[in-house]
mmCIF file of C-alpha atoms in Angstrom:
data_model
loop_
_atom_site.group_PDB
_atom_site.id
_atom_site.type_symbol
_atom_site.label_atom_id
_atom_site.label_comp_id
_atom_site.label_asym_id
_atom_site.label_seq_id
_atom_site.Cartn_x
_atom_site.Cartn_y
_atom_site.Cartn_z
ATOM 1 C CA UNK A 188 75.347 113.344 120.401
ATOM 2 C CA UNK A 189 75.852 114.884 116.964
ATOM 3 C CA UNK A 190 72.790 116.392 115.281
ATOM 4 C CA UNK A 191 73.202 114.047 112.318
ATOM 5 C CA UNK A 192 73.262 111.016 114.659
ATOM 6 C CA UNK A 193 70.057 112.135 116.405
ATOM 7 C CA UNK A 194 68.291 112.715 113.099
ATOM 8 C CA UNK A 195 69.252 109.286 111.781
ATOM 9 C CA UNK A 196 68.203 107.538 114.981
ATOM 10 C CA UNK A 197 64.782 109.192 114.893
ATOM 11 C CA UNK A 198 64.233 108.218 111.272
ATOM 12 C CA UNK A 199 65.262 104.626 112.015
ATOM 13 C CA UNK A 200 62.681 104.298 114.778
ATOM 14 C CA UNK A 201 59.876 105.473 112.484
ATOM 15 C CA UNK A 202 60.469 102.946 109.712
ATOM 16 C CA UNK A 203 57.881 100.514 111.102
ATOM 17 C CA UNK A 204 55.164 103.077 111.793
ATOM 18 C CA UNK A 205 54.196 106.319 113.587
ATOM 19 C CA UNK A 206 55.411 106.987 117.144
ATOM 20 C CA UNK A 207 55.154 109.851 119.611
ATOM 21 C CA UNK A 208 58.078 111.423 121.473
ATOM 22 C CA UNK A 209 58.312 109.061 124.466
ATOM 23 C CA UNK A 210 57.921 105.967 122.289
ATOM 24 C CA UNK A 211 60.551 107.295 119.864
ATOM 25 C CA UNK A 212 63.032 107.700 122.719
ATOM 26 C CA UNK A 213 62.270 104.214 124.040
ATOM 27 C CA UNK A 214 62.938 102.793 120.582
ATOM 28 C CA UNK A 215 66.158 104.817 120.309
ATOM 29 C CA UNK A 216 67.342 103.363 123.620
ATOM 30 C CA UNK A 217 66.738 99.827 122.341
ATOM 31 C CA UNK A 218 68.551 100.656 119.123
ATOM 32 C CA UNK A 219 71.599 102.499 120.453
ATOM 33 C CA UNK A 220 71.621 101.778 124.181
ATOM 34 C CA UNK A 221 71.057 105.405 125.231
ATOM 35 C CA UNK A 222 68.175 107.859 125.150
ATOM 36 C CA UNK A 223 68.317 111.328 123.656
ATOM 37 C CA UNK A 224 67.890 114.310 125.910
ATOM 38 C CA UNK A 225 64.563 116.148 125.481
ATOM 39 C CA UNK A 226 66.306 119.034 123.709
ATOM 40 C CA UNK A 227 68.093 116.722 121.283
ATOM 41 C CA UNK A 228 64.970 114.652 120.602
ATOM 42 C CA UNK A 229 62.510 117.473 119.968
ATOM 43 C CA UNK A 230 65.131 119.565 118.205
ATOM 44 C CA UNK A 231 65.716 116.666 115.803
ATOM 45 C CA UNK A 232 61.977 116.179 115.302
ATOM 46 C CA UNK A 233 61.525 119.868 114.550
ATOM 47 C CA UNK A 234 64.313 119.904 111.959
ATOM 48 C CA UNK A 235 63.043 116.704 110.337
ATOM 49 C CA UNK A 236 59.520 118.074 110.064
ATOM 50 C CA UNK A 237 60.776 121.395 108.632
ATOM 51 C CA UNK A 238 62.616 119.472 105.915
ATOM 52 C CA UNK A 239 59.602 117.296 105.110
ATOM 53 C CA UNK A 240 61.263 114.092 106.332
ATOM 54 C CA UNK A 241 58.611 113.402 108.980
ATOM 55 C CA UNK A 242 55.030 114.590 109.347
ATOM 56 C CA UNK A 243 52.503 114.613 112.185
ATOM 57 C CA UNK A 244 49.560 112.224 112.229
ATOM 58 C CA UNK A 245 46.396 112.289 114.279
ATOM 59 C CA UNK A 246 46.904 111.017 117.811
ATOM 60 C CA UNK A 247 44.870 110.464 120.963
ATOM 61 C CA UNK A 248 44.955 112.728 123.979
ATOM 62 C CA UNK A 249 48.108 114.805 124.277
ATOM 63 C CA UNK A 250 50.211 112.392 122.206
ATOM 64 C CA UNK A 251 51.553 113.883 118.976
ATOM 65 C CA UNK A 252 52.808 110.998 116.848
ATOM 66 C CA UNK A 253 54.800 111.511 113.689
ATOM 67 C CA UNK A 254 55.586 109.269 110.755
ATOM 68 C CA UNK A 255 58.393 109.132 108.262
ATOM 69 C CA UNK A 256 57.595 110.515 104.810
ATOM 70 C CA UNK A 257 58.641 108.977 101.486
ATOM 71 C CA UNK A 258 61.295 111.697 101.283
ATOM 72 C CA UNK A 259 62.500 110.709 104.761
ATOM 73 C CA UNK A 260 62.772 107.051 103.729
ATOM 74 C CA UNK A 261 64.840 108.031 100.715
ATOM 75 C CA UNK A 262 67.204 110.077 102.905
ATOM 76 C CA UNK A 263 67.531 107.212 105.381
ATOM 77 C CA UNK A 264 68.325 104.731 102.597
ATOM 78 C CA UNK A 265 71.027 107.053 101.224
ATOM 79 C CA UNK A 266 72.562 107.420 104.691
ATOM 80 C CA UNK A 267 72.491 103.652 105.205
ATOM 81 C CA UNK A 268 74.310 103.087 101.902
ATOM 82 C CA UNK A 269 76.812 105.793 102.772
ATOM 83 C CA UNK A 270 77.456 104.320 106.238
ATOM 84 C CA UNK A 271 77.877 100.858 104.740
ATOM 85 C CA UNK A 272 80.558 102.249 102.423
ATOM 86 C CA UNK A 273 82.285 103.930 105.378
ATOM 87 C CA UNK A 274 82.365 100.757 107.463
ATOM 88 C CA UNK A 275 83.562 98.712 104.473
ATOM 89 C CA UNK A 276 86.434 101.156 104.022
ATOM 90 C CA UNK A 277 87.353 101.187 107.728
ATOM 91 C CA UNK A 278 86.924 97.557 108.769
ATOM 92 C CA UNK A 279 88.321 94.334 107.361
ATOM 93 C CA UNK A 280 85.625 91.839 106.390
ATOM 94 C CA UNK A 281 87.944 88.906 105.668
ATOM 95 C CA UNK A 282 90.478 87.846 108.309
ATOM 96 C CA UNK A 283 94.104 87.965 107.162
ATOM 97 C CA UNK A 284 95.998 84.697 106.909
ATOM 98 C CA UNK A 285 97.781 83.676 110.104
ATOM 99 C CA UNK A 286 101.275 84.599 108.942
ATOM 100 C CA UNK A 287 100.155 88.049 107.847
ATOM 101 C CA UNK A 288 98.360 88.591 111.139
ATOM 102 C CA UNK A 289 101.333 87.521 113.302
ATOM 103 C CA UNK A 290 103.718 89.713 111.303
ATOM 104 C CA UNK A 291 101.233 92.576 111.602
ATOM 105 C CA UNK A 292 101.112 92.246 115.398
ATOM 106 C CA UNK A 293 104.911 92.174 115.593
ATOM 107 C CA UNK A 294 105.141 95.349 113.502
ATOM 108 C CA UNK A 295 102.398 97.191 115.404
ATOM 109 C CA UNK A 296 103.098 99.779 118.062
ATOM 110 C CA UNK A 297 101.907 97.296 120.699
ATOM 111 C CA UNK A 298 104.184 94.548 119.363
ATOM 112 C CA UNK A 299 107.196 96.847 119.244
ATOM 113 C CA UNK A 300 106.530 97.765 122.881
ATOM 114 C CA UNK A 301 106.137 94.350 124.518
ATOM 115 C CA UNK A 302 108.333 92.019 122.429
ATOM 116 C CA UNK A 303 111.670 93.566 123.526
ATOM 117 C CA UNK A 304 110.519 93.290 127.156
ATOM 118 C CA UNK A 305 109.651 89.625 126.588
ATOM 119 C CA UNK A 306 113.092 89.003 125.082
ATOM 120 C CA UNK A 307 114.934 90.851 127.832
ATOM 121 C CA UNK A 308 113.039 88.972 130.556
ATOM 122 C CA UNK A 309 114.286 85.648 129.157
ATOM 123 C CA UNK A 310 117.870 86.571 130.126
ATOM 124 C CA UNK A 311 119.282 84.236 127.489
ATOM 125 C CA UNK A 312 122.907 83.355 128.073
ATOM 126 C CA UNK A 313 125.318 82.479 125.259
ATOM 127 C CA UNK A 314 125.172 78.712 124.781
ATOM 128 C CA UNK A 315 121.622 78.311 126.127
ATOM 129 C CA UNK A 316 119.068 75.970 124.592
ATOM 130 C CA UNK A 317 115.963 78.091 124.019
ATOM 131 C CA UNK A 318 112.442 76.901 123.161
ATOM 132 C CA UNK A 319 110.109 79.165 121.194
ATOM 133 C CA UNK A 320 106.782 77.479 121.919
ATOM 134 C CA UNK A 321 104.210 78.304 119.267
ATOM 135 C CA UNK A 322 106.848 79.895 117.064
ATOM 136 C CA UNK A 323 104.418 80.513 114.186
ATOM 137 C CA UNK A 324 106.171 81.597 110.971
ATOM 138 C CA UNK A 325 109.388 82.273 112.887
ATOM 139 C CA UNK A 326 108.828 85.955 113.566
ATOM 140 C CA UNK A 327 111.114 86.041 116.627
ATOM 141 C CA UNK A 328 113.500 83.129 116.039
ATOM 142 C CA UNK A 329 116.357 85.249 114.662
ATOM 143 C CA UNK A 330 116.379 87.459 117.776
ATOM 144 C CA UNK A 331 116.473 84.401 120.033
ATOM 145 C CA UNK A 332 119.274 82.810 117.992
ATOM 146 C CA UNK A 333 121.355 85.983 118.142
ATOM 147 C CA UNK A 334 121.256 85.899 121.948
ATOM 148 C CA UNK A 335 121.902 82.154 122.274
ATOM 149 C CA UNK A 336 124.875 82.184 119.875
ATOM 150 C CA UNK A 337 126.463 85.444 121.013
ATOM 151 C CA UNK A 338 130.277 85.440 121.077
ATOM 152 C CA UNK A 339 130.261 82.283 118.971
ATOM 153 C CA UNK A 340 128.647 80.157 121.688
ATOM 154 C CA UNK A 341 127.037 76.858 120.592
ATOM 155 C CA UNK A 342 123.544 77.827 121.612
ATOM 156 C CA UNK A 343 120.426 76.310 120.091
ATOM 157 C CA UNK A 344 116.924 77.621 119.424
ATOM 158 C CA UNK A 345 114.121 75.110 118.924
ATOM 159 C CA UNK A 346 110.961 76.496 117.379
ATOM 160 C CA UNK A 347 107.880 74.365 118.010
ATOM 161 C CA UNK A 348 104.499 74.849 116.378
ATOM 162 C CA UNK A 349 101.476 72.594 115.952
ATOM 163 C CA UNK A 350 100.922 73.787 112.384
ATOM 164 C CA UNK A 351 102.830 72.127 109.530
ATOM 165 C CA UNK A 352 102.277 75.259 107.450
ATOM 166 C CA UNK A 353 103.684 77.589 110.113
ATOM 167 C CA UNK A 354 106.663 75.296 110.657
ATOM 168 C CA UNK A 355 107.408 75.274 106.909
ATOM 169 C CA UNK A 356 107.387 79.067 106.793
ATOM 170 C CA UNK A 357 109.585 79.249 109.878
ATOM 171 C CA UNK A 358 112.094 76.918 108.207
ATOM 172 C CA UNK A 359 112.142 79.163 105.133
ATOM 173 C CA UNK A 360 112.783 82.261 107.218
ATOM 174 C CA UNK A 361 115.553 80.663 109.294
ATOM 175 C CA UNK A 362 117.273 78.653 106.557
ATOM 176 C CA UNK A 363 120.431 80.737 107.027
ATOM 177 C CA UNK A 364 120.476 80.206 110.812
ATOM 178 C CA UNK A 365 122.071 76.837 111.598
ATOM 179 C CA UNK A 366 121.388 77.231 115.312
ATOM 180 C CA UNK A 367 117.622 77.106 114.704
ATOM 181 C CA UNK A 368 115.717 73.829 114.584
ATOM 182 C CA UNK A 369 111.985 73.733 113.754
ATOM 183 C CA UNK A 370 109.739 70.937 114.991
ATOM 184 C CA UNK A 371 106.035 70.213 114.608
ATOM 185 C CA UNK A 372 104.435 69.245 117.905
ATOM 186 C CA UNK A 373 101.682 69.965 120.402
ATOM 187 C CA UNK A 374 102.642 72.048 123.447
ATOM 188 C CA UNK A 375 101.007 69.412 125.633
ATOM 189 C CA UNK A 376 103.504 66.791 124.324
ATOM 190 C CA UNK A 377 106.841 68.457 123.647
ATOM 191 C CA UNK A 378 109.423 66.502 121.615
ATOM 192 C CA UNK A 379 112.184 67.210 124.136
ATOM 193 C CA UNK A 380 113.805 65.112 126.876
ATOM 194 C CA UNK A 381 113.366 65.930 130.535
ATOM 195 C CA UNK A 382 115.471 68.859 131.798
ATOM 196 C CA UNK A 383 116.932 69.562 128.350
ATOM 197 C CA UNK A 384 116.275 73.307 127.858
ATOM 198 C CA UNK A 385 117.472 76.434 129.636
ATOM 199 C CA UNK A 386 114.906 78.948 128.463
ATOM 200 C CA UNK A 387 111.386 78.839 126.994
ATOM 201 C CA UNK A 388 108.894 81.430 125.852
ATOM 202 C CA UNK A 389 105.286 81.700 124.769
ATOM 203 C CA UNK A 390 103.936 84.762 123.010
ATOM 204 C CA UNK A 391 100.102 84.930 122.929
ATOM 205 C CA UNK A 392 99.986 81.149 122.460
ATOM 206 C CA UNK A 393 98.670 79.670 125.705
ATOM 207 C CA UNK A 394 95.429 81.641 125.307
ATOM 208 C CA UNK A 395 94.560 79.211 122.501
ATOM 209 C CA UNK A 396 95.625 75.808 123.908
ATOM 210 C CA UNK A 397 93.183 73.224 125.219
ATOM 211 C CA UNK A 398 94.807 72.847 128.644
ATOM 212 C CA UNK A 399 97.053 75.721 129.794
ATOM 213 C CA UNK A 400 97.837 74.046 133.129
ATOM 214 C CA UNK A 401 98.820 70.834 131.346
ATOM 215 C CA UNK A 402 100.992 72.766 128.889
ATOM 216 C CA UNK A 403 102.759 74.520 131.768
ATOM 217 C CA UNK A 404 103.433 71.189 133.464
ATOM 218 C CA UNK A 405 104.940 69.894 130.200
ATOM 219 C CA UNK A 406 107.138 72.998 129.862
ATOM 220 C CA UNK A 407 108.236 72.514 133.476
ATOM 221 C CA UNK A 408 109.267 68.957 132.592
ATOM 222 C CA UNK A 409 111.641 69.964 129.804
ATOM 223 C CA UNK A 410 113.317 72.892 131.590
ATOM 224 C CA UNK A 411 116.469 72.319 133.585
ATOM 225 C CA UNK A 412 116.727 73.249 137.274
ATOM 226 C CA UNK A 413 117.186 77.017 137.325
ATOM 227 C CA UNK A 414 115.548 77.278 133.908
ATOM 228 C CA UNK A 415 113.258 80.142 133.011
ATOM 229 C CA UNK A 416 109.933 80.423 131.156
ATOM 230 C CA UNK A 417 108.673 83.828 130.017
ATOM 231 C CA UNK A 418 105.080 84.189 128.845
ATOM 232 C CA UNK A 419 103.265 87.077 127.226
ATOM 233 C CA UNK A 420 99.508 86.559 127.329
ATOM 234 C CA UNK A 421 96.605 89.039 127.102
ATOM 235 C CA UNK A 422 93.723 89.332 129.518
ATOM 236 C CA UNK A 423 90.847 89.986 127.138
ATOM 237 C CA UNK A 424 88.514 90.784 130.013
ATOM 238 C CA UNK A 425 90.539 93.999 130.317
ATOM 239 C CA UNK A 426 89.605 95.086 126.778
ATOM 240 C CA UNK A 427 87.875 98.458 126.821
ATOM 241 C CA UNK A 428 86.517 100.230 123.757
ATOM 242 C CA UNK A 429 85.077 103.697 124.258
ATOM 243 C CA UNK A 430 81.441 103.993 123.209
ATOM 244 C CA UNK A 431 78.537 106.153 124.478
ATOM 245 C CA UNK A 432 76.752 102.987 125.589
ATOM 246 C CA UNK A 433 79.008 101.147 128.024
ATOM 247 C CA UNK A 434 76.778 98.077 127.972
ATOM 248 C CA UNK A 435 77.374 97.547 124.255
ATOM 249 C CA UNK A 436 81.111 97.905 124.822
ATOM 250 C CA UNK A 437 80.973 95.491 127.764
ATOM 251 C CA UNK A 438 78.968 92.999 125.714
ATOM 252 C CA UNK A 439 81.637 93.064 122.984
ATOM 253 C CA UNK A 440 84.360 92.469 125.585
ATOM 254 C CA UNK A 441 82.369 89.648 127.184
ATOM 255 C CA UNK A 442 82.094 87.937 123.819
ATOM 256 C CA UNK A 443 85.854 88.167 123.207
ATOM 257 C CA UNK A 444 86.806 87.075 126.743
ATOM 258 C CA UNK A 445 84.151 84.395 127.252
ATOM 259 C CA UNK A 446 83.747 82.881 123.792
ATOM 260 C CA UNK A 447 85.881 84.511 121.115
ATOM 261 C CA UNK A 448 89.168 83.402 122.724
ATOM 262 C CA UNK A 449 89.467 79.934 124.246
ATOM 263 C CA UNK A 450 91.291 81.134 127.394
ATOM 264 C CA UNK A 451 90.249 84.781 127.353
ATOM 265 C CA UNK A 452 91.375 85.704 130.881
ATOM 266 C CA UNK A 453 94.609 83.715 130.880
ATOM 267 C CA UNK A 454 96.856 86.741 131.382
ATOM 268 C CA UNK A 455 95.744 87.218 134.976
ATOM 269 C CA UNK A 456 95.706 83.463 135.641
ATOM 270 C CA UNK A 457 99.305 82.753 134.617
ATOM 271 C CA UNK A 458 101.000 83.261 138.010
ATOM 272 C CA UNK A 459 98.565 80.919 139.760
ATOM 273 C CA UNK A 460 98.781 78.265 137.049
ATOM 274 C CA UNK A 461 102.569 78.476 136.896
ATOM 275 C CA UNK A 462 102.897 77.999 140.648
ATOM 276 C CA UNK A 463 100.551 75.032 140.364
ATOM 277 C CA UNK A 464 102.883 73.511 137.744
ATOM 278 C CA UNK A 465 105.891 73.736 140.071
ATOM 279 C CA UNK A 466 107.395 77.082 139.059
ATOM 280 C CA UNK A 467 108.214 80.068 141.187
ATOM 281 C CA UNK A 468 106.948 83.379 139.775
ATOM 282 C CA UNK A 469 109.226 86.356 140.522
ATOM 283 C CA UNK A 470 107.703 88.749 137.959
ATOM 284 C CA UNK A 471 104.213 89.541 136.656
ATOM 285 C CA UNK A 472 104.328 92.718 134.587
ATOM 286 C CA UNK A 473 101.227 94.320 133.027
ATOM 287 C CA UNK A 474 101.680 96.118 129.718
ATOM 288 C CA UNK A 475 98.740 98.214 128.510
ATOM 289 C CA UNK A 476 98.305 98.907 124.820
ATOM 290 C CA UNK A 477 96.283 102.019 123.970
ATOM 291 C CA UNK A 478 94.889 102.275 120.447
ATOM 292 C CA UNK A 479 93.704 105.627 119.097
ATOM 293 C CA UNK A 480 93.344 104.764 115.397
ATOM 294 C CA UNK A 481 90.310 102.651 114.498
ATOM 295 C CA UNK A 482 91.967 101.053 111.475
ATOM 296 C CA UNK A 483 95.025 100.030 113.499
ATOM 297 C CA UNK A 484 92.729 98.667 116.198
ATOM 298 C CA UNK A 485 90.712 96.727 113.648
ATOM 299 C CA UNK A 486 93.884 95.109 112.319
ATOM 300 C CA UNK A 487 94.598 93.725 115.801
ATOM 301 C CA UNK A 488 91.092 93.191 117.174
ATOM 302 C CA UNK A 489 89.015 92.341 114.084
ATOM 303 C CA UNK A 490 86.292 94.742 115.203
ATOM 304 C CA UNK A 491 83.799 94.094 112.399
ATOM 305 C CA UNK A 492 84.069 90.326 112.136
ATOM 306 C CA UNK A 493 84.090 89.890 115.920
ATOM 307 C CA UNK A 494 81.061 92.156 116.228
ATOM 308 C CA UNK A 495 79.274 89.955 113.680
ATOM 309 C CA UNK A 496 80.253 86.884 115.701
ATOM 310 C CA UNK A 497 79.063 88.526 118.919
ATOM 311 C CA UNK A 498 75.693 89.210 117.267
ATOM 312 C CA UNK A 499 75.456 85.613 116.032
ATOM 313 C CA UNK A 500 76.294 84.343 119.533
ATOM 314 C CA UNK A 501 73.612 86.498 121.155
ATOM 315 C CA UNK A 502 75.905 88.903 123.007
ATOM 316 C CA UNK A 503 74.611 91.842 120.935
ATOM 317 C CA UNK A 504 71.448 92.520 118.996
ATOM 318 C CA UNK A 505 71.841 93.139 115.294
ATOM 319 C CA UNK A 506 70.725 96.749 115.767
ATOM 320 C CA UNK A 507 73.212 97.322 118.606
ATOM 321 C CA UNK A 508 76.016 95.742 116.584
ATOM 322 C CA UNK A 509 75.286 97.992 113.615
ATOM 323 C CA UNK A 510 75.098 101.120 115.798
ATOM 324 C CA UNK A 511 78.341 100.112 117.536
ATOM 325 C CA UNK A 512 80.267 99.760 114.282
ATOM 326 C CA UNK A 513 78.793 102.957 112.848
ATOM 327 C CA UNK A 514 80.002 104.896 115.873
ATOM 328 C CA UNK A 515 83.457 103.309 115.877
ATOM 329 C CA UNK A 516 83.861 104.054 112.168
ATOM 330 C CA UNK A 517 83.020 107.735 112.450
ATOM 331 C CA UNK A 518 83.678 108.955 115.980
ATOM 332 C CA UNK A 519 86.852 109.590 117.994
ATOM 333 C CA UNK A 520 88.324 106.197 118.876
ATOM 334 C CA UNK A 521 90.065 104.799 121.944
ATOM 335 C CA UNK A 522 90.596 101.202 123.022
ATOM 336 C CA UNK A 523 92.982 99.498 125.417
ATOM 337 C CA UNK A 524 93.900 95.978 126.509
ATOM 338 C CA UNK A 525 96.373 94.570 129.042
ATOM 339 C CA UNK A 526 98.987 91.933 128.240
ATOM 340 C CA UNK A 527 100.837 90.298 131.131
ATOM 341 C CA UNK A 528 104.484 89.301 130.898
ATOM 342 C CA UNK A 529 105.029 86.597 133.503
ATOM 343 C CA UNK A 530 108.390 85.125 134.438
ATOM 344 C CA UNK A 531 108.309 81.584 135.835
ATOM 345 C CA UNK A 532 111.400 79.773 137.083
ATOM 346 C CA UNK A 533 112.257 76.158 137.858
ATOM 347 C CA UNK A 534 113.720 75.985 141.364
ATOM 348 C CA UNK A 535 117.425 75.049 141.364
ATOM 349 C CA UNK A 536 118.384 71.617 142.617
ATOM 350 C CA UNK A 537 119.106 71.378 146.271
ATOM 351 C CA UNK A 538 122.853 71.398 146.809
ATOM 352 C CA UNK A 539 123.965 69.047 149.566
ATOM 353 C CA UNK A 540 125.694 70.774 152.427
ATOM 354 C CA UNK A 541 129.458 70.214 152.649
ATOM 355 C CA UNK A 542 130.466 68.589 155.945
ATOM 356 C CA UNK A 543 133.955 68.488 157.449
#
């Protein structure tokens, strides 16, 4: 642990009154999730006392308690204001609007890695009818239309979204693409006849629906025999964020997977659910995104606002949440999460045997 971190932690524990070494370390563990080593603790205490930031008080027995001085409180307040400015500069406090967020994901390194794989796995043929389920503002509709109408084929792409606002933006973006049709509907009740589509895709959509199994059954209904569904869904239980206290990191992940996202572990569940809906599942491909820049990670993960939600939901204490963000804002950063691309196919119709 950095010397500055140890000094700040010691000062924080003394705000409410004098403590001796063992009690200071116990309080530090509650605050940050990890104790200081004896050398770090007593080295920090010695430096703080030499600078007049703490002072000894009379104790009992062998205990040597110390208390924070007025000068120490002033230093701690300055550091708190400085850290608040750092976290405000690093983390977003207000979530971006949905269109901005979806475009941001598509433009991110992670988006540029998995979206071409998702498109390739669809194996769109010229002339196919393709469903983009949860199309949002139409981020991927042009790519789908290019494949379906290749060589002048009369293919069709139907973008479906539950949001009137998203559908309106998708219509604006695809106004010059006559092969694209935008519809407002719920994935559980698709506005398509039975066996009317050749290909369908979902991109981080099923993690939010009320009934993923029901949505898969509905998609199965509208796909033709031999049709193909390709899904890209994260498994938020796989989210790892490096932090000295693994329990704080695990608590953040538990909040995201168990409460922050409606179907937080859907990525791993897709093959089982798809088979249950009548598909065969020839491919389940994990794609791991590794994030090394805290600002880029915050744009995708909403680190600050989701930490605040985790605190409000009781997954983290307020002190642990503050220490977690302070570390993420200032220390080396690494996070990763796994997204699964799952291919599900409708079995072809049985062809009667030819008899002589």
